[in-house]
mmCIF file of N, CA and C in Angstrom:
data_model
loop_
_atom_site.group_PDB
_atom_site.id
_atom_site.type_symbol
_atom_site.label_atom_id
_atom_site.label_comp_id
_atom_site.label_asym_id
_atom_site.label_seq_id
_atom_site.Cartn_x
_atom_site.Cartn_y
_atom_site.Cartn_z
ATOM 1 N N MET A 84 0.827 -1.196 0.000
ATOM 2 C CA MET A 84 0.000 0.000 0.000
ATOM 3 C C MET A 84 0.867 1.254 0.000
ATOM 4 N N GLU A 85 2.009 1.137 0.641
ATOM 5 C CA GLU A 85 2.923 2.277 0.678
ATOM 6 C C GLU A 85 3.366 2.663 -0.739
ATOM 7 N N ILE A 86 3.541 1.676 -1.607
ATOM 8 C CA ILE A 86 3.931 1.962 -2.994
ATOM 9 C C ILE A 86 2.786 2.655 -3.724
ATOM 10 N N ALA A 87 1.546 2.231 -3.480
ATOM 11 C CA ALA A 87 0.384 2.885 -4.095
ATOM 12 C C ALA A 87 0.321 4.357 -3.671
ATOM 13 N N CYS A 88 0.600 4.607 -2.408
ATOM 14 C CA CYS A 88 0.609 5.991 -1.907
ATOM 15 C C CYS A 88 1.715 6.799 -2.575
ATOM 16 N N LEU A 89 2.868 6.195 -2.785
ATOM 17 C CA LEU A 89 3.968 6.876 -3.458
ATOM 18 C C LEU A 89 3.614 7.164 -4.919
ATOM 19 N N VAL A 90 3.020 6.186 -5.597
ATOM 20 C CA VAL A 90 2.605 6.365 -6.990
ATOM 21 C C VAL A 90 1.597 7.514 -7.094
ATOM 22 N N ALA A 91 0.712 7.633 -6.108
ATOM 23 C CA ALA A 91 -0.307 8.692 -6.110
ATOM 24 C C ALA A 91 0.297 10.090 -6.125
ATOM 25 N N THR A 92 1.518 10.227 -5.630
ATOM 26 C CA THR A 92 2.152 11.548 -5.601
ATOM 27 C C THR A 92 2.450 12.064 -7.008
ATOM 28 N N ARG A 93 2.404 11.199 -8.005
ATOM 29 C CA ARG A 93 2.628 11.609 -9.402
ATOM 30 C C ARG A 93 1.372 12.204 -10.031
ATOM 31 N N SER A 94 0.248 12.070 -9.349
ATOM 32 C CA SER A 94 -1.029 12.543 -9.872
ATOM 33 C C SER A 94 -0.990 14.041 -10.178
ATOM 34 N N THR A 95 -1.709 14.407 -11.236
ATOM 35 C CA THR A 95 -1.821 15.816 -11.600
ATOM 36 C C THR A 95 -3.245 16.329 -11.377
ATOM 37 N N CYS A 96 -4.042 15.563 -10.641
ATOM 38 C CA CYS A 96 -5.416 15.942 -10.334
ATOM 39 C C CYS A 96 -5.435 16.954 -9.186
ATOM 40 N N LEU A 97 -6.271 17.958 -9.309
ATOM 41 C CA LEU A 97 -6.378 18.982 -8.283
ATOM 42 C C LEU A 97 -7.308 18.583 -7.146
ATOM 43 N N ARG A 98 -8.161 17.589 -7.362
ATOM 44 C CA ARG A 98 -9.138 17.187 -6.353
ATOM 45 C C ARG A 98 -8.645 16.072 -5.439
ATOM 46 N N ARG A 99 -8.017 15.067 -6.016
ATOM 47 C CA ARG A 99 -7.669 13.884 -5.234
ATOM 48 C C ARG A 99 -6.523 13.155 -5.923
ATOM 49 N N GLN A 100 -5.494 12.805 -5.169
ATOM 50 C CA GLN A 100 -4.372 12.047 -5.709
ATOM 51 C C GLN A 100 -4.607 10.564 -5.397
ATOM 52 N N VAL A 101 -4.689 9.757 -6.449
ATOM 53 C CA VAL A 101 -4.988 8.335 -6.313
ATOM 54 C C VAL A 101 -3.882 7.532 -6.963
ATOM 55 N N GLY A 102 -3.508 6.429 -6.317
ATOM 56 C CA GLY A 102 -2.512 5.517 -6.864
ATOM 57 C C GLY A 102 -3.032 4.098 -6.833
ATOM 58 N N ALA A 103 -2.569 3.283 -7.783
ATOM 59 C CA ALA A 103 -2.954 1.875 -7.858
ATOM 60 C C ALA A 103 -1.741 1.043 -8.241
ATOM 61 N N VAL A 104 -1.599 -0.117 -7.596
ATOM 62 C CA VAL A 104 -0.510 -1.038 -7.886
ATOM 63 C C VAL A 104 -1.096 -2.442 -8.027
ATOM 64 N N PHE A 105 -0.941 -3.033 -9.204
ATOM 65 C CA PHE A 105 -1.417 -4.388 -9.450
ATOM 66 C C PHE A 105 -0.286 -5.369 -9.168
ATOM 67 N N VAL A 106 -0.593 -6.411 -8.421
ATOM 68 C CA VAL A 106 0.417 -7.351 -7.939
ATOM 69 C C VAL A 106 -0.077 -8.782 -8.127
ATOM 70 N N ARG A 107 0.840 -9.656 -8.490
ATOM 71 C CA ARG A 107 0.564 -11.098 -8.511
ATOM 72 C C ARG A 107 1.804 -11.805 -7.989
ATOM 73 N N GLU A 108 1.588 -12.694 -7.038
ATOM 74 C CA GLU A 108 2.686 -13.469 -6.436
ATOM 75 C C GLU A 108 3.816 -12.559 -5.950
ATOM 76 N N LYS A 109 3.443 -11.485 -5.270
ATOM 77 C CA LYS A 109 4.367 -10.526 -4.666
ATOM 78 C C LYS A 109 5.236 -9.780 -5.680
ATOM 79 N N ARG A 110 4.789 -9.737 -6.936
ATOM 80 C CA ARG A 110 5.511 -9.007 -7.982
ATOM 81 C C ARG A 110 4.613 -7.913 -8.544
ATOM 82 N N ILE A 111 5.164 -6.724 -8.665
ATOM 83 C CA ILE A 111 4.410 -5.604 -9.236
ATOM 84 C C ILE A 111 4.274 -5.809 -10.736
ATOM 85 N N LEU A 112 3.035 -5.755 -11.214
ATOM 86 C CA LEU A 112 2.758 -5.928 -12.633
ATOM 87 C C LEU A 112 2.565 -4.595 -13.346
ATOM 88 N N ALA A 113 1.902 -3.661 -12.681
ATOM 89 C CA ALA A 113 1.618 -2.351 -13.282
ATOM 90 C C ALA A 113 1.253 -1.360 -12.184
ATOM 91 N N THR A 114 1.517 -0.099 -12.454
ATOM 92 C CA THR A 114 1.134 0.969 -11.530
ATOM 93 C C THR A 114 0.403 2.052 -12.312
ATOM 94 N N GLY A 115 -0.386 2.826 -11.600
ATOM 95 C CA GLY A 115 -1.077 3.927 -12.260
ATOM 96 C C GLY A 115 -1.465 4.998 -11.262
ATOM 97 N N TYR A 116 -1.595 6.200 -11.761
ATOM 98 C CA TYR A 116 -2.074 7.323 -10.959
ATOM 99 C C TYR A 116 -3.064 8.092 -11.813
ATOM 100 N N ASN A 117 -3.895 8.909 -11.189
ATOM 101 C CA ASN A 117 -4.897 9.644 -11.951
ATOM 102 C C ASN A 117 -4.299 10.909 -12.553
ATOM 103 N N GLY A 118 -4.645 11.130 -13.806
ATOM 104 C CA GLY A 118 -4.167 12.292 -14.539
ATOM 105 C C GLY A 118 -4.661 12.240 -15.970
ATOM 106 N N VAL A 119 -4.380 13.275 -16.718
ATOM 107 C CA VAL A 119 -4.870 13.373 -18.095
ATOM 108 C C VAL A 119 -4.105 12.433 -19.022
ATOM 109 N N PRO A 120 -4.697 12.090 -20.181
ATOM 110 C CA PRO A 120 -3.992 11.260 -21.159
ATOM 111 C C PRO A 120 -2.699 11.930 -21.633
ATOM 112 N N ARG A 121 -1.764 11.122 -22.046
ATOM 113 C CA ARG A 121 -0.464 11.657 -22.468
ATOM 114 C C ARG A 121 -0.620 12.684 -23.584
ATOM 115 N N GLY A 122 0.205 13.704 -23.482
ATOM 116 C CA GLY A 122 0.216 14.760 -24.483
ATOM 117 C C GLY A 122 -0.782 15.880 -24.238
ATOM 118 N N LEU A 123 -1.679 15.719 -23.258
ATOM 119 C CA LEU A 123 -2.669 16.760 -22.972
ATOM 120 C C LEU A 123 -2.197 17.636 -21.819
ATOM 121 N N ALA A 124 -2.717 18.842 -21.770
ATOM 122 C CA ALA A 124 -2.366 19.764 -20.686
ATOM 123 C C ALA A 124 -2.902 19.238 -19.364
ATOM 124 N N HIS A 125 -2.078 19.324 -18.336
ATOM 125 C CA HIS A 125 -2.455 18.848 -17.005
ATOM 126 C C HIS A 125 -3.400 19.821 -16.318
ATOM 127 N N CYS A 126 -4.271 19.264 -15.491
ATOM 128 C CA CYS A 126 -5.204 20.094 -14.717
ATOM 129 C C CYS A 126 -4.441 21.044 -13.798
ATOM 130 N N LEU A 127 -3.266 20.618 -13.355
ATOM 131 C CA LEU A 127 -2.424 21.501 -12.537
ATOM 132 C C LEU A 127 -2.114 22.799 -13.271
ATOM 133 N N ASP A 128 -2.044 22.713 -14.598
ATOM 134 C CA ASP A 128 -1.673 23.869 -15.414
ATOM 135 C C ASP A 128 -2.870 24.682 -15.900
ATOM 136 N N ILE A 129 -3.994 24.000 -16.169
ATOM 137 C CA ILE A 129 -5.135 24.714 -16.774
ATOM 138 C C ILE A 129 -6.371 24.744 -15.887
ATOM 139 N N GLY A 130 -6.327 24.103 -14.747
ATOM 140 C CA GLY A 130 -7.479 24.090 -13.850
ATOM 141 C C GLY A 130 -8.341 22.849 -14.023
ATOM 142 N N CYS A 131 -9.224 22.667 -13.085
ATOM 143 C CA CYS A 131 -10.091 21.489 -13.051
ATOM 144 C C CYS A 131 -11.435 21.788 -13.705
ATOM 145 N N MET A 132 -11.738 21.063 -14.758
ATOM 146 C CA MET A 132 -12.992 21.225 -15.469
ATOM 147 C C MET A 132 -14.186 20.932 -14.546
ATOM 148 N N ARG A 133 -14.053 19.903 -13.701
ATOM 149 C CA ARG A 133 -15.147 19.511 -12.803
ATOM 150 C C ARG A 133 -15.429 20.594 -11.758
ATOM 151 N N GLU A 134 -14.362 21.225 -11.271
ATOM 152 C CA GLU A 134 -14.540 22.324 -10.317
ATOM 153 C C GLU A 134 -15.244 23.494 -10.992
ATOM 154 N N LYS A 135 -14.817 23.812 -12.203
ATOM 155 C CA LYS A 135 -15.416 24.923 -12.941
ATOM 156 C C LYS A 135 -16.904 24.702 -13.196
ATOM 157 N N LEU A 136 -17.282 23.430 -13.425
ATOM 158 C CA LEU A 136 -18.678 23.098 -13.704
ATOM 159 C C LEU A 136 -19.478 22.801 -12.433
ATOM 160 N N GLY A 137 -18.802 22.762 -11.287
ATOM 161 C CA GLY A 137 -19.483 22.498 -10.017
ATOM 162 C C GLY A 137 -19.994 21.074 -9.875
ATOM 163 N N ILE A 138 -19.275 20.116 -10.442
ATOM 164 C CA ILE A 138 -19.703 18.718 -10.396
ATOM 165 C C ILE A 138 -19.215 18.074 -9.104
ATOM 166 N N PRO A 139 -20.136 17.506 -8.307
ATOM 167 C CA PRO A 139 -19.730 16.855 -7.054
ATOM 168 C C PRO A 139 -18.899 15.594 -7.301
ATOM 169 N N SER A 140 -18.105 15.240 -6.321
ATOM 170 C CA SER A 140 -17.311 14.012 -6.377
ATOM 171 C C SER A 140 -18.228 12.817 -6.561
ATOM 172 N N GLY A 141 -17.798 11.874 -7.386
ATOM 173 C CA GLY A 141 -18.553 10.642 -7.588
ATOM 174 C C GLY A 141 -19.651 10.721 -8.630
ATOM 175 N N GLU A 142 -19.823 11.874 -9.263
ATOM 176 C CA GLU A 142 -20.868 12.043 -10.278
ATOM 177 C C GLU A 142 -20.258 12.461 -11.608
ATOM 178 N N ARG A 143 -20.931 12.073 -12.693
ATOM 179 C CA ARG A 143 -20.579 12.507 -14.047
ATOM 180 C C ARG A 143 -19.097 12.314 -14.368
ATOM 181 N N HIS A 144 -18.625 11.078 -14.196
ATOM 182 C CA HIS A 144 -17.213 10.761 -14.435
ATOM 183 C C HIS A 144 -16.745 11.128 -15.843
ATOM 184 N N GLU A 145 -17.686 11.130 -16.789
ATOM 185 C CA GLU A 145 -17.289 11.431 -18.163
ATOM 186 C C GLU A 145 -16.880 12.881 -18.353
ATOM 187 N N LEU A 146 -17.255 13.751 -17.405
ATOM 188 C CA LEU A 146 -16.892 15.163 -17.488
ATOM 189 C C LEU A 146 -15.632 15.433 -16.680
ATOM 190 N N CYS A 147 -14.570 14.808 -17.114
ATOM 191 C CA CYS A 147 -13.264 14.960 -16.478
ATOM 192 C C CYS A 147 -12.196 14.714 -17.531
ATOM 193 N N ARG A 148 -11.154 15.501 -17.514
ATOM 194 C CA ARG A 148 -10.051 15.314 -18.461
ATOM 195 C C ARG A 148 -9.171 14.131 -18.065
ATOM 196 N N GLY A 149 -9.254 13.730 -16.818
ATOM 197 C CA GLY A 149 -8.351 12.713 -16.291
ATOM 198 C C GLY A 149 -8.818 11.281 -16.485
ATOM 199 N N ILE A 150 -7.863 10.391 -16.326
ATOM 200 C CA ILE A 150 -8.091 8.946 -16.312
ATOM 201 C C ILE A 150 -7.778 8.488 -14.899
ATOM 202 N N HIS A 151 -8.604 7.578 -14.383
ATOM 203 C CA HIS A 151 -8.398 7.086 -13.025
ATOM 204 C C HIS A 151 -7.139 6.233 -12.929
ATOM 205 N N ALA A 152 -6.582 6.151 -11.742
ATOM 206 C CA ALA A 152 -5.346 5.398 -11.496
ATOM 207 C C ALA A 152 -5.472 3.944 -11.932
ATOM 208 N N GLU A 153 -6.589 3.314 -11.580
ATOM 209 C CA GLU A 153 -6.796 1.909 -11.936
ATOM 210 C C GLU A 153 -6.843 1.745 -13.447
ATOM 211 N N GLN A 154 -7.515 2.665 -14.128
ATOM 212 C CA GLN A 154 -7.592 2.620 -15.585
ATOM 213 C C GLN A 154 -6.215 2.783 -16.208
ATOM 214 N N ASN A 155 -5.436 3.744 -15.706
ATOM 215 C CA ASN A 155 -4.077 3.947 -16.234
ATOM 216 C C ASN A 155 -3.209 2.712 -16.057
ATOM 217 N N ALA A 156 -3.324 2.045 -14.909
ATOM 218 C CA ALA A 156 -2.528 0.842 -14.670
ATOM 219 C C ALA A 156 -2.956 -0.301 -15.590
ATOM 220 N N ILE A 157 -4.261 -0.451 -15.798
ATOM 221 C CA ILE A 157 -4.751 -1.503 -16.703
ATOM 222 C C ILE A 157 -4.282 -1.221 -18.127
ATOM 223 N N ILE A 158 -4.311 0.039 -18.538
ATOM 224 C CA ILE A 158 -3.817 0.410 -19.866
ATOM 225 C C ILE A 158 -2.320 0.149 -19.970
ATOM 226 N N GLN A 159 -1.572 0.496 -18.932
ATOM 227 C CA GLN A 159 -0.128 0.244 -18.923
ATOM 228 C C GLN A 159 0.160 -1.243 -19.096
ATOM 229 N N ALA A 160 -0.565 -2.075 -18.364
ATOM 230 C CA ALA A 160 -0.367 -3.523 -18.487
ATOM 231 C C ALA A 160 -0.697 -3.996 -19.900
ATOM 232 N N ALA A 161 -1.808 -3.521 -20.451
ATOM 233 C CA ALA A 161 -2.227 -3.940 -21.793
ATOM 234 C C ALA A 161 -1.204 -3.546 -22.856
ATOM 235 N N THR A 162 -0.695 -2.309 -22.780
ATOM 236 C CA THR A 162 0.262 -1.862 -23.795
ATOM 237 C C THR A 162 1.621 -2.541 -23.643
ATOM 238 N N SER A 163 1.863 -3.122 -22.470
ATOM 239 C CA SER A 163 3.110 -3.849 -22.240
ATOM 240 C C SER A 163 2.941 -5.360 -22.401
ATOM 241 N N GLY A 164 1.733 -5.793 -22.725
ATOM 242 C CA GLY A 164 1.475 -7.223 -22.923
ATOM 243 C C GLY A 164 1.471 -8.020 -21.630
ATOM 244 N N ILE A 165 1.072 -7.397 -20.531
ATOM 245 C CA ILE A 165 1.062 -8.055 -19.226
ATOM 246 C C ILE A 165 -0.371 -8.372 -18.826
ATOM 247 N N SER A 166 -0.644 -9.647 -18.571
ATOM 248 C CA SER A 166 -1.967 -10.051 -18.108
ATOM 249 C C SER A 166 -2.108 -9.741 -16.622
ATOM 250 N N LEU A 167 -3.266 -9.233 -16.250
ATOM 251 C CA LEU A 167 -3.564 -8.959 -14.842
ATOM 252 C C LEU A 167 -4.454 -10.052 -14.248
ATOM 253 N N GLU A 168 -4.729 -11.074 -15.015
ATOM 254 C CA GLU A 168 -5.560 -12.197 -14.570
ATOM 255 C C GLU A 168 -5.052 -12.749 -13.240
ATOM 256 N N ALA A 169 -5.969 -12.946 -12.300
ATOM 257 C CA ALA A 169 -5.688 -13.528 -10.978
ATOM 258 C C ALA A 169 -4.747 -12.673 -10.126
ATOM 259 N N SER A 170 -4.690 -11.381 -10.425
ATOM 260 C CA SER A 170 -3.851 -10.488 -9.618
ATOM 261 C C SER A 170 -4.716 -9.788 -8.576
ATOM 262 N N MET A 171 -4.081 -8.964 -7.777
ATOM 263 C CA MET A 171 -4.786 -8.118 -6.825
ATOM 264 C C MET A 171 -4.300 -6.698 -7.028
ATOM 265 N N VAL A 172 -5.085 -5.741 -6.538
ATOM 266 C CA VAL A 172 -4.697 -4.348 -6.705
ATOM 267 C C VAL A 172 -4.772 -3.641 -5.361
ATOM 268 N N TYR A 173 -3.732 -2.872 -5.078
ATOM 269 C CA TYR A 173 -3.693 -1.982 -3.920
ATOM 270 C C TYR A 173 -4.040 -0.597 -4.437
ATOM 271 N N CYS A 174 -5.085 0.019 -3.872
ATOM 272 C CA CYS A 174 -5.530 1.346 -4.284
ATOM 273 C C CYS A 174 -5.569 2.272 -3.084
ATOM 274 N N THR A 175 -5.200 3.499 -3.305
ATOM 275 C CA THR A 175 -5.289 4.465 -2.213
ATOM 276 C C THR A 175 -6.752 4.775 -1.883
ATOM 277 N N HIS A 176 -7.648 4.610 -2.863
ATOM 278 C CA HIS A 176 -9.072 4.883 -2.684
ATOM 279 C C HIS A 176 -9.882 3.727 -3.262
ATOM 280 N N GLN A 177 -11.046 3.501 -2.702
ATOM 281 C CA GLN A 177 -11.936 2.469 -3.237
ATOM 282 C C GLN A 177 -12.287 2.816 -4.679
ATOM 283 N N PRO A 178 -12.170 1.871 -5.608
ATOM 284 C CA PRO A 178 -12.473 2.158 -7.012
ATOM 285 C C PRO A 178 -13.945 2.508 -7.246
ATOM 286 N N CYS A 179 -14.174 3.369 -8.219
ATOM 287 C CA CYS A 179 -15.532 3.739 -8.625
ATOM 288 C C CYS A 179 -16.134 2.606 -9.462
ATOM 289 N N SER A 180 -17.390 2.750 -9.829
ATOM 290 C CA SER A 180 -18.064 1.696 -10.595
ATOM 291 C C SER A 180 -17.432 1.497 -11.974
ATOM 292 N N LEU A 181 -16.956 2.576 -12.611
ATOM 293 C CA LEU A 181 -16.301 2.423 -13.912
ATOM 294 C C LEU A 181 -15.042 1.567 -13.785
ATOM 295 N N CYS A 182 -14.244 1.848 -12.765
ATOM 296 C CA CYS A 182 -13.005 1.089 -12.564
ATOM 297 C C CYS A 182 -13.291 -0.338 -12.122
ATOM 298 N N ILE A 183 -14.314 -0.516 -11.293
ATOM 299 C CA ILE A 183 -14.672 -1.870 -10.846
ATOM 300 C C ILE A 183 -15.028 -2.742 -12.038
ATOM 301 N N LYS A 184 -15.763 -2.188 -13.004
ATOM 302 C CA LYS A 184 -16.120 -2.968 -14.194
ATOM 303 C C LYS A 184 -14.867 -3.392 -14.963
ATOM 304 N N MET A 185 -13.904 -2.487 -15.089
ATOM 305 C CA MET A 185 -12.657 -2.831 -15.776
ATOM 306 C C MET A 185 -11.864 -3.871 -14.979
ATOM 307 N N ILE A 186 -11.829 -3.707 -13.674
ATOM 308 C CA ILE A 186 -11.120 -4.640 -12.795
ATOM 309 C C ILE A 186 -11.728 -6.039 -12.897
ATOM 310 N N ILE A 187 -13.052 -6.111 -12.912
ATOM 311 C CA ILE A 187 -13.733 -7.405 -13.047
ATOM 312 C C ILE A 187 -13.360 -8.041 -14.383
ATOM 313 N N ASN A 188 -13.444 -7.282 -15.468
ATOM 314 C CA ASN A 188 -13.149 -7.836 -16.797
ATOM 315 C C ASN A 188 -11.687 -8.212 -16.968
ATOM 316 N N ALA A 189 -10.798 -7.567 -16.241
ATOM 317 C CA ALA A 189 -9.374 -7.896 -16.331
ATOM 318 C C ALA A 189 -9.029 -9.157 -15.527
ATOM 319 N N GLY A 190 -9.987 -9.669 -14.753
ATOM 320 C CA GLY A 190 -9.757 -10.907 -14.013
ATOM 321 C C GLY A 190 -9.082 -10.720 -12.669
ATOM 322 N N ILE A 191 -9.116 -9.515 -12.145
ATOM 323 C CA ILE A 191 -8.509 -9.253 -10.833
ATOM 324 C C ILE A 191 -9.390 -9.910 -9.774
ATOM 325 N N ILE A 192 -8.774 -10.467 -8.742
ATOM 326 C CA ILE A 192 -9.544 -11.215 -7.746
ATOM 327 C C ILE A 192 -9.733 -10.480 -6.424
ATOM 328 N N ARG A 193 -8.925 -9.453 -6.163
ATOM 329 C CA ARG A 193 -9.004 -8.786 -4.859
ATOM 330 C C ARG A 193 -8.592 -7.326 -5.011
ATOM 331 N N VAL A 194 -9.324 -6.457 -4.311
ATOM 332 C CA VAL A 194 -9.014 -5.030 -4.271
ATOM 333 C C VAL A 194 -8.809 -4.637 -2.818
ATOM 334 N N LEU A 195 -7.640 -4.141 -2.503
ATOM 335 C CA LEU A 195 -7.374 -3.595 -1.175
ATOM 336 C C LEU A 195 -7.283 -2.089 -1.320
ATOM 337 N N PHE A 196 -8.042 -1.358 -0.510
ATOM 338 C CA PHE A 196 -8.060 0.100 -0.616
ATOM 339 C C PHE A 196 -7.957 0.723 0.762
ATOM 340 N N GLN A 197 -7.409 1.937 0.793
ATOM 341 C CA GLN A 197 -7.246 2.657 2.061
ATOM 342 C C GLN A 197 -8.449 3.526 2.374
ATOM 343 N N GLN A 198 -8.807 4.399 1.469
ATOM 344 C CA GLN A 198 -9.878 5.366 1.728
ATOM 345 C C GLN A 198 -11.140 4.978 0.975
ATOM 346 N N GLY A 199 -12.273 5.152 1.630
ATOM 347 C CA GLY A 199 -13.548 4.822 1.018
ATOM 348 C C GLY A 199 -13.935 5.791 -0.078
ATOM 349 N N TYR A 200 -14.938 5.393 -0.837
ATOM 350 C CA TYR A 200 -15.486 6.217 -1.903
ATOM 351 C C TYR A 200 -16.949 5.832 -2.029
ATOM 352 N N ALA A 201 -17.828 6.773 -1.871
ATOM 353 C CA ALA A 201 -19.263 6.484 -1.856
ATOM 354 C C ALA A 201 -19.761 6.118 -3.255
ATOM 355 N N ASP A 202 -19.787 4.822 -3.551
ATOM 356 C CA ASP A 202 -20.283 4.338 -4.836
ATOM 357 C C ASP A 202 -20.920 2.974 -4.596
ATOM 358 N N GLU A 203 -22.217 2.987 -4.318
ATOM 359 C CA GLU A 203 -22.928 1.742 -4.021
ATOM 360 C C GLU A 203 -22.934 0.787 -5.206
ATOM 361 N N LEU A 204 -22.985 1.314 -6.418
ATOM 362 C CA LEU A 204 -22.974 0.455 -7.599
ATOM 363 C C LEU A 204 -21.672 -0.328 -7.677
ATOM 364 N N ALA A 205 -20.555 0.317 -7.370
ATOM 365 C CA ALA A 205 -19.259 -0.373 -7.390
ATOM 366 C C ALA A 205 -19.264 -1.548 -6.419
ATOM 367 N N GLU A 206 -19.779 -1.319 -5.223
ATOM 368 C CA GLU A 206 -19.829 -2.382 -4.220
ATOM 369 C C GLU A 206 -20.755 -3.511 -4.657
ATOM 370 N N SER A 207 -21.883 -3.164 -5.249
ATOM 371 C CA SER A 207 -22.843 -4.161 -5.721
ATOM 372 C C SER A 207 -22.252 -5.008 -6.852
ATOM 373 N N LEU A 208 -21.603 -4.349 -7.813
ATOM 374 C CA LEU A 208 -20.983 -5.076 -8.929
ATOM 375 C C LEU A 208 -19.874 -6.007 -8.444
ATOM 376 N N ALA A 209 -19.059 -5.506 -7.532
ATOM 377 C CA ALA A 209 -17.970 -6.329 -6.991
ATOM 378 C C ALA A 209 -18.526 -7.558 -6.285
ATOM 379 N N SER A 210 -19.556 -7.365 -5.494
ATOM 380 C CA SER A 210 -20.176 -8.473 -4.770
ATOM 381 C C SER A 210 -20.744 -9.513 -5.734
ATOM 382 N N GLU A 211 -21.465 -9.041 -6.736
ATOM 383 C CA GLU A 211 -22.068 -9.944 -7.717
ATOM 384 C C GLU A 211 -21.016 -10.744 -8.476
ATOM 385 N N ALA A 212 -19.865 -10.126 -8.747
ATOM 386 C CA ALA A 212 -18.788 -10.782 -9.495
ATOM 387 C C ALA A 212 -17.897 -11.650 -8.614
ATOM 388 N N GLY A 213 -18.087 -11.585 -7.298
ATOM 389 C CA GLY A 213 -17.221 -12.346 -6.394
ATOM 390 C C GLY A 213 -15.860 -11.694 -6.202
ATOM 391 N N LEU A 214 -15.764 -10.409 -6.518
ATOM 392 C CA LEU A 214 -14.527 -9.651 -6.354
ATOM 393 C C LEU A 214 -14.427 -9.199 -4.903
ATOM 394 N N GLN A 215 -13.342 -9.507 -4.256
ATOM 395 C CA GLN A 215 -13.153 -9.113 -2.861
ATOM 396 C C GLN A 215 -12.751 -7.644 -2.785
ATOM 397 N N LEU A 216 -13.545 -6.857 -2.047
ATOM 398 C CA LEU A 216 -13.218 -5.458 -1.746
ATOM 399 C C LEU A 216 -12.859 -5.405 -0.270
ATOM 400 N N ILE A 217 -11.611 -5.084 0.031
ATOM 401 C CA ILE A 217 -11.129 -5.125 1.406
ATOM 402 C C ILE A 217 -10.519 -3.780 1.772
ATOM 403 N N ARG A 218 -11.034 -3.212 2.851
ATOM 404 C CA ARG A 218 -10.446 -1.960 3.337
ATOM 405 C C ARG A 218 -9.132 -2.280 4.037
ATOM 406 N N PHE A 219 -8.063 -1.657 3.604
ATOM 407 C CA PHE A 219 -6.720 -1.890 4.127
ATOM 408 C C PHE A 219 -6.515 -1.013 5.346
ATOM 409 N N THR A 220 -6.353 -1.628 6.497
ATOM 410 C CA THR A 220 -6.188 -0.867 7.729
ATOM 411 C C THR A 220 -4.851 -1.131 8.409
ATOM 412 N N GLU A 221 -4.148 -2.142 7.952
ATOM 413 C CA GLU A 221 -2.869 -2.501 8.581
ATOM 414 C C GLU A 221 -1.828 -1.415 8.347
ATOM 415 N N GLN A 222 -1.166 -1.008 9.384
ATOM 416 C CA GLN A 222 -0.096 -0.029 9.253
ATOM 417 C C GLN A 222 1.175 -0.735 8.778
ATOM 418 N N VAL A 223 1.852 -0.120 7.830
ATOM 419 C CA VAL A 223 3.090 -0.697 7.314
ATOM 420 C C VAL A 223 4.182 -0.493 8.342
ATOM 421 N N LYS A 224 4.828 -1.595 8.720
ATOM 422 C CA LYS A 224 5.923 -1.517 9.685
ATOM 423 C C LYS A 224 7.231 -1.329 8.943
ATOM 424 N N ARG A 225 8.062 -0.466 9.470
ATOM 425 C CA ARG A 225 9.385 -0.220 8.860
ATOM 426 C C ARG A 225 10.453 -0.805 9.738
ATOM 427 N N ASN A 226 11.420 -1.407 9.110
ATOM 428 C CA ASN A 226 12.553 -1.997 9.861
ATOM 429 C C ASN A 226 13.623 -0.969 10.126
#
C-alpha cells in the first residue's frame, strides 16, 4: 500500500491524488495514478474542469479530463502485454463503478483500498462478481 501511496504523488489531479498497484505473487505488474492522457495539458496547469462546472465528487465521471489510477494501470499492463488475470490491486481509494467494471473484466480477484469512496454500484458489482473489496487498515511496519 505504501507503494500505491507513493505512486499517487505523481497525480496531476487537483481534487484527489490516487494511486494503484497491481500485484501477482508478490511481484508488481503495473502501476497507475490519476491524470490526463499523455500529451494533454495537465489540470495543474489549466485548472479542473469539474470544479469549474461544479460537479460533485462521484458524479458525471465522463466530465473529467483525467483517467483514473486503476484505468491507467490496466492500460499500462495492456500496452506492455502483461496479463492482470488472478492479480490483486492496492488502491489508495476504493475504485468507482467504472473502474470496478474494468477490474472485473481484467480478471482481478481482490481489491485492497485505504480510503472509502461512496459508490454503491461499485460495491454491488464487486459483490455480484465475487470480487473481494477489502479496506486496508494494517499499518506498514518499517525496519
